[in-house]
Amino acid sequence: CRKKEPYRIGISQCSQDGWRMKMNDEINREIMFHPEATVEIRSADNSNERQIADIRYFMDNGFDIIIAAPNEADAITPIIKEVYESGTPVIVFDRKINGDTYTAFQGVDNTEIGKSAAHYARHLIGEGGKVIEICGLKGSTPAIERHEGFHRGATAEGISVVASASGDWTYESAVPVADSLLTAHPDADMVYAHNDRMAIAASDVARRRGLKMKIIGIDAAPEIGIKAVADSVIDATFLYPTEGYRLIRTALAILEGKPYERVSTLPLSSPVDITNADILLLQNGSLNEETEKIRLLKSQVDDFWSRHSAQTSLFYAAVAI
Ligand code: FRU
């Protein structure tokens, strides 16, 4: 009987950065345990057009399931809807689309992250403190929710947001934004940036100007945000969970007709600051080592099986003669 072809999972990441690389590593680690599936990850480099083309590529090439983090909700909703209505299952993660034309959604409560950040801010700068906000890409839902959550939290905590402007999640976009906000408000007590790369940009601008203020970000990807906290470049970051392995497990459950959670919200954790940054970096180092060992073991097993099947074919060829 013919060997069943492995499922093909197509993953469309809206961008390529430390947070997404951590997630891609988790996906690639998980797929090593599932010989019944393969995965192809494409990155759209912050471009709506490229992401639409990537998703269309997966559709045109008959992938069994598509998983996507939509760059901007308005631009990416129609293609996700098209996939869904064509009958191919589609999982949306991290950033939302408009409506719910998807098979499953996995993400984090970004409004809650914004609120926790406001609570933490009040603890850092005290009641009456003044905050500058650097937002993520306008049309992406985490930026909208992190803004709303922080503003709600700030009102409750008695701190005020004196200025707010958008970057596009990148370091480069945040430098001029931080520059003009800090020119207008050199007396601010704190910068709240919607991610760590933009927080690091604000820290660099503040340092160049000789300004002393607290700076917090979001993501806590080890090599970026946690390292920036450990090096005292920023004061704190909030973990934005990746849990890439869950995406693969949900995808396989959908493909195999098993039960799965249609909307799953990943749990939040406490902030990362100077008290726990070093230990988290150490833990990450050992995780990387373990991953390397798994990779090595996997390649040895693959190697064994390919030699074994080559020898088996030779044996049968010899018997046939
Ligand atoms: C990574 C990123 C993160 C941010 C998330 C929001 O691509 O920009 O920094 O938390 O996307 O979707």
Coordinates of C-alpha atoms and ligand atoms in Angstrom, one line a residue:
C1 CA 0.0 0.0 0.0
R2 CA 1.2 3.5 -0.8
K3 CA 2.8 5.5 2.0
K4 CA 0.5 8.4 3.1
E5 CA 2.1 11.8 2.2
P6 CA 2.9 14.0 5.3
Y7 CA 0.6 16.9 5.9
R8 CA 2.0 20.2 4.7
I9 CA 1.6 23.1 7.1
G10 CA 2.2 26.6 5.7
I11 CA 3.1 29.4 8.1
S12 CA 3.0 33.0 7.2
Q13 CA 4.8 35.3 9.6
C14 CA 4.2 39.0 9.1
S15 CA 7.8 39.9 10.0
Q16 CA 11.2 38.5 10.9
D17 CA 12.7 39.5 14.2
G18 CA 13.8 38.1 17.6
W19 CA 10.4 37.4 18.9
R20 CA 9.3 35.6 15.7
M21 CA 12.6 33.7 15.5
K22 CA 12.0 32.4 19.0
M23 CA 8.5 31.2 17.9
N24 CA 9.9 29.7 14.7
D25 CA 12.5 27.8 16.7
E26 CA 9.6 26.4 18.9
I27 CA 7.7 25.4 15.8
N28 CA 10.7 23.7 14.2
R29 CA 11.5 21.9 17.5
E30 CA 7.9 20.6 17.7
I31 CA 7.8 19.4 14.1
M32 CA 10.8 17.1 14.8
F33 CA 8.4 15.0 16.9
H34 CA 5.8 14.7 14.1
P35 CA 7.1 12.8 11.1
E36 CA 3.5 12.9 9.8
A37 CA 3.8 16.6 9.0
T38 CA 6.2 19.1 7.4
V39 CA 6.3 22.8 7.8
E40 CA 7.3 25.7 5.6
I41 CA 7.6 29.2 7.2
R42 CA 7.5 32.4 5.1
S43 CA 8.2 35.9 6.4
A44 CA 6.5 38.9 4.8
D45 CA 8.9 41.4 6.2
N46 CA 6.2 43.8 7.4
S47 CA 4.6 44.0 4.0
N48 CA 0.8 43.4 3.5
E49 CA 1.4 42.6 -0.2
R50 CA 4.1 40.1 0.5
Q51 CA 2.0 38.4 3.1
I52 CA -1.0 38.1 0.7
A53 CA 1.4 36.6 -1.9
D54 CA 2.8 34.1 0.7
I55 CA -0.7 33.0 1.7
R56 CA -1.7 32.7 -1.9
Y57 CA 1.4 30.6 -2.5
F58 CA 0.3 28.1 0.2
M59 CA -3.2 28.0 -1.3
D60 CA -2.0 27.5 -4.9
N61 CA 0.4 24.8 -3.8
G62 CA -2.2 22.7 -2.0
F63 CA -0.9 23.1 1.6
D64 CA -3.2 21.2 4.0
I65 CA -3.5 24.0 6.5
I66 CA -2.4 27.6 6.7
I67 CA -1.3 29.5 9.8
A68 CA -0.9 33.3 9.8
A69 CA 0.0 36.3 11.9
P70 CA -1.7 39.1 10.0
N71 CA 0.5 42.1 9.5
E72 CA -2.5 44.6 9.5
A73 CA -6.1 43.5 10.1
D74 CA -7.8 45.4 7.3
A75 CA -5.4 44.4 4.6
I76 CA -5.1 40.7 5.5
T77 CA -8.7 39.9 6.5
P78 CA -9.9 39.3 2.9
I79 CA -7.2 36.6 2.0
I80 CA -7.8 34.8 5.3
K81 CA -11.5 34.8 4.6
E82 CA -10.8 33.4 1.1
V83 CA -8.7 30.6 2.6
Y84 CA -11.4 29.8 5.1
E85 CA -14.2 29.8 2.6
S86 CA -12.2 27.6 0.2
G87 CA -12.4 24.9 2.8
T88 CA -8.7 24.9 3.8
P89 CA -8.4 25.2 7.5
V90 CA -6.7 28.4 8.7
I91 CA -5.3 29.3 12.1
V92 CA -4.7 33.0 13.0
F93 CA -2.3 33.8 15.7
D94 CA -0.8 36.8 17.7
R95 CA -2.4 39.6 15.6
K96 CA -6.2 39.4 14.8
I97 CA -8.2 39.9 11.7
N98 CA -11.6 41.7 11.4
G99 CA -14.4 39.2 12.2
D100 CA -13.9 35.5 12.8
T101 CA -13.5 33.8 9.5
Y102 CA -10.9 31.4 10.7
T103 CA -10.8 27.8 12.0
A104 CA -8.9 28.7 15.2
F105 CA -7.2 31.6 16.9
Q106 CA -4.3 31.6 19.3
G107 CA -3.1 34.7 21.0
V108 CA -2.5 36.8 24.1
D109 CA -4.8 39.3 25.8
N110 CA -3.0 42.5 24.7
T111 CA -5.4 44.8 26.6
E112 CA -4.4 43.0 29.8
I113 CA -0.7 43.4 29.0
G114 CA -1.3 47.1 28.5
K115 CA -3.1 47.3 31.9
S116 CA -0.3 45.4 33.7
A117 CA 2.2 47.7 32.1
A118 CA 0.3 50.7 33.5
H119 CA 0.2 49.1 37.0
Y120 CA 3.9 48.5 36.8
A121 CA 4.5 52.0 35.6
R122 CA 2.7 53.5 38.6
H123 CA 5.0 51.4 40.8
L124 CA 8.1 52.7 39.0
I125 CA 7.2 56.4 38.7
G126 CA 4.6 57.0 41.4
E127 CA 1.2 58.6 41.2
G128 CA 1.1 61.7 39.0
G129 CA 4.0 60.4 36.9
K130 CA 4.1 61.4 33.2
V131 CA 4.5 58.8 30.5
I132 CA 5.4 59.0 26.8
E133 CA 3.9 56.2 24.7
I134 CA 5.5 54.7 21.5
C135 CA 2.8 52.6 19.8
G136 CA 3.2 49.6 17.4
L137 CA 2.1 49.6 13.7
K138 CA -1.3 51.4 13.6
G139 CA -3.3 48.8 11.8
S140 CA -2.1 45.8 13.8
T141 CA -4.4 44.7 16.6
P142 CA -1.8 44.3 19.4
A143 CA -0.9 48.0 19.0
I144 CA -4.6 49.0 19.4
E145 CA -5.1 46.8 22.4
R146 CA -1.8 47.6 24.2
H147 CA -2.7 51.3 23.8
E148 CA -6.3 50.9 25.1
G149 CA -5.2 48.7 28.0
F150 CA -2.5 51.1 29.1
H151 CA -4.7 54.2 28.9
R152 CA -7.5 52.5 30.9
G153 CA -4.9 51.3 33.5
A154 CA -3.2 54.8 33.6
T155 CA -6.5 56.4 34.5
A156 CA -7.1 53.9 37.3
E157 CA -3.5 54.2 38.6
G158 CA -3.4 58.0 38.5
I159 CA -0.6 58.5 36.0
S160 CA -0.9 60.4 32.8
V161 CA 0.1 59.8 29.2
V162 CA 1.4 63.1 28.0
A163 CA 2.2 62.1 24.4
S164 CA 1.7 59.2 22.2
A165 CA 2.9 58.4 18.6
S166 CA 3.2 55.4 16.4
G167 CA 6.3 53.5 15.2
D168 CA 5.9 50.3 13.1
W169 CA 7.4 47.8 15.7
T170 CA 10.9 48.3 14.4
Y171 CA 13.9 50.0 16.1
E172 CA 14.5 52.1 13.1
S173 CA 10.9 53.5 13.1
A174 CA 11.1 54.3 16.8
V175 CA 14.3 56.4 16.8
P176 CA 12.7 59.5 15.1
V177 CA 9.5 59.0 17.0
A178 CA 11.4 58.9 20.3
D179 CA 13.4 61.9 19.2
S180 CA 10.5 64.2 18.6
L181 CA 8.5 63.0 21.7
L182 CA 11.6 63.5 24.0
T183 CA 12.2 67.0 22.4
A184 CA 8.6 68.0 23.3
H185 CA 8.6 66.3 26.7
P186 CA 12.1 66.2 28.2
D187 CA 10.5 66.2 31.7
A188 CA 8.6 62.9 31.2
D189 CA 9.2 60.2 33.8
M190 CA 8.9 57.2 31.6
V191 CA 8.6 55.8 28.1
Y192 CA 6.2 53.0 27.5
A193 CA 7.0 51.3 24.2
H194 CA 4.7 48.6 22.7
N195 CA 7.7 46.3 22.1
D196 CA 11.3 46.0 23.3
R197 CA 12.9 47.0 20.0
M198 CA 11.2 50.4 20.2
A199 CA 12.0 50.6 23.9
I200 CA 15.7 50.1 23.2
A201 CA 15.4 52.8 20.5
A202 CA 13.9 55.2 23.1
S203 CA 16.7 54.3 25.6
D204 CA 19.4 55.1 23.0
V205 CA 17.8 58.5 22.2
A206 CA 17.4 59.3 25.9
R207 CA 21.0 58.4 26.6
R208 CA 22.3 60.5 23.6
R209 CA 20.3 63.5 25.0
G210 CA 21.5 62.9 28.6
L211 CA 17.9 62.4 29.8
K212 CA 17.2 60.1 32.7
M213 CA 13.8 58.3 32.5
K214 CA 12.4 54.9 33.1
I215 CA 11.8 52.8 30.0
I216 CA 9.6 49.7 29.7
G217 CA 8.8 47.5 26.7
I218 CA 6.9 44.3 25.8
D219 CA 8.0 40.8 24.4
A220 CA 10.9 39.6 26.6
A221 CA 12.5 37.7 23.7
P222 CA 15.7 36.5 25.4
E223 CA 18.4 37.9 23.1
I224 CA 16.6 41.3 22.8
G225 CA 14.3 42.4 25.6
I226 CA 15.6 40.3 28.5
K227 CA 19.2 41.1 27.5
A228 CA 18.4 44.8 27.4
V229 CA 17.0 44.5 30.9
A230 CA 20.0 42.6 32.2
D231 CA 22.3 45.2 30.6
S232 CA 20.2 48.0 32.2
V233 CA 19.3 49.4 28.8
I234 CA 15.6 49.3 29.7
D235 CA 14.0 48.9 33.1
A236 CA 11.4 46.1 32.4
T237 CA 9.7 44.1 29.8
F238 CA 6.5 42.0 29.8
L239 CA 6.5 38.5 28.5
Y240 CA 4.5 38.2 25.2
P241 CA 4.2 34.4 25.0
T242 CA 5.1 32.6 21.8
E243 CA 4.4 28.9 22.4
G244 CA 4.9 27.9 18.8
Y245 CA 4.5 24.3 19.7
R246 CA 0.9 24.8 20.4
L247 CA 0.2 26.0 16.9
I248 CA 1.6 22.7 15.5
R249 CA -0.5 20.7 17.9
T250 CA -3.7 22.6 17.1
A251 CA -3.0 22.2 13.4
L252 CA -2.5 18.5 13.7
A253 CA -5.7 18.1 15.8
I254 CA -7.6 20.0 13.1
L255 CA -6.2 17.9 10.3
E256 CA -6.8 14.6 12.1
G257 CA -10.4 15.6 13.2
K258 CA -9.5 15.6 16.9
P259 CA -10.9 18.1 19.4
Y260 CA -9.2 21.5 19.7
E261 CA -9.8 24.9 21.3
R262 CA -11.2 27.2 18.7
V263 CA -10.0 30.4 20.5
S264 CA -7.1 29.9 22.9
T265 CA -5.7 32.7 25.0
L266 CA -2.2 32.2 26.3
P267 CA -1.5 33.0 29.9
L268 CA 0.4 36.1 30.9
S269 CA 3.2 36.1 33.4
S270 CA 4.9 38.7 35.7
P271 CA 7.2 41.4 34.4
V272 CA 10.9 40.8 33.7
D273 CA 13.1 43.2 35.5
I274 CA 16.6 43.3 37.0
T275 CA 15.6 40.8 39.7
N276 CA 14.9 38.0 37.3
A277 CA 16.5 38.8 33.9
D278 CA 19.8 37.0 34.6
I279 CA 18.1 33.7 35.7
L280 CA 15.8 33.8 32.6
L281 CA 18.8 34.3 30.3
L282 CA 20.5 31.3 32.0
Q283 CA 17.4 29.1 31.5
N284 CA 17.2 30.1 27.9
G285 CA 20.9 29.1 27.4
S286 CA 20.1 25.6 28.7
L287 CA 17.0 25.3 26.6
N288 CA 19.1 26.2 23.5
E289 CA 21.6 23.5 24.4
E290 CA 18.8 20.9 24.9
T291 CA 17.4 21.9 21.5
E292 CA 20.8 21.3 19.9
K293 CA 20.9 17.8 21.4
I294 CA 17.4 17.0 20.1
R295 CA 18.4 18.2 16.7
L296 CA 21.5 16.0 16.7
L297 CA 19.6 13.0 17.8
K298 CA 17.0 13.6 15.1
S299 CA 19.6 13.8 12.4
Q300 CA 21.2 10.6 13.6
V301 CA 17.9 8.8 13.6
D302 CA 17.1 10.1 10.1
D303 CA 20.5 9.0 8.9
F304 CA 20.0 5.5 10.4
W305 CA 16.6 5.1 8.7
S306 CA 17.9 6.3 5.3
R307 CA 20.8 3.9 5.4
H308 CA 18.5 1.1 6.6
S309 CA 16.0 1.7 3.8
A310 CA 18.8 1.9 1.2
Q311 CA 20.2 -1.5 2.4
T312 CA 16.7 -3.0 2.4
S313 CA 16.2 -2.0 -1.2
L314 CA 19.6 -3.4 -2.2
F315 CA 18.6 -6.7 -0.4
Y316 CA 15.3 -7.0 -2.3
A317 CA 17.0 -6.1 -5.6
A318 CA 19.5 -8.9 -5.0
V319 CA 16.8 -11.4 -4.1
A320 CA 14.9 -10.4 -7.3
I321 CA 18.0 -11.2 -9.4
Ligands
FRU1 C1 7.1 40.9 16.4 C2 6.3 41.9 17.0 C3 6.5 42.0 18.4 C4 5.2 42.4 18.9 C5 4.3 41.6 18.0 C6 2.9 42.1 17.9 O1 7.0 40.8 15.0 O2 6.5 43.1 16.4 O3 7.5 42.8 18.8 O4 5.0 42.1 20.3 O5 4.9 41.6 16.8 O6 2.2 41.5 17.0

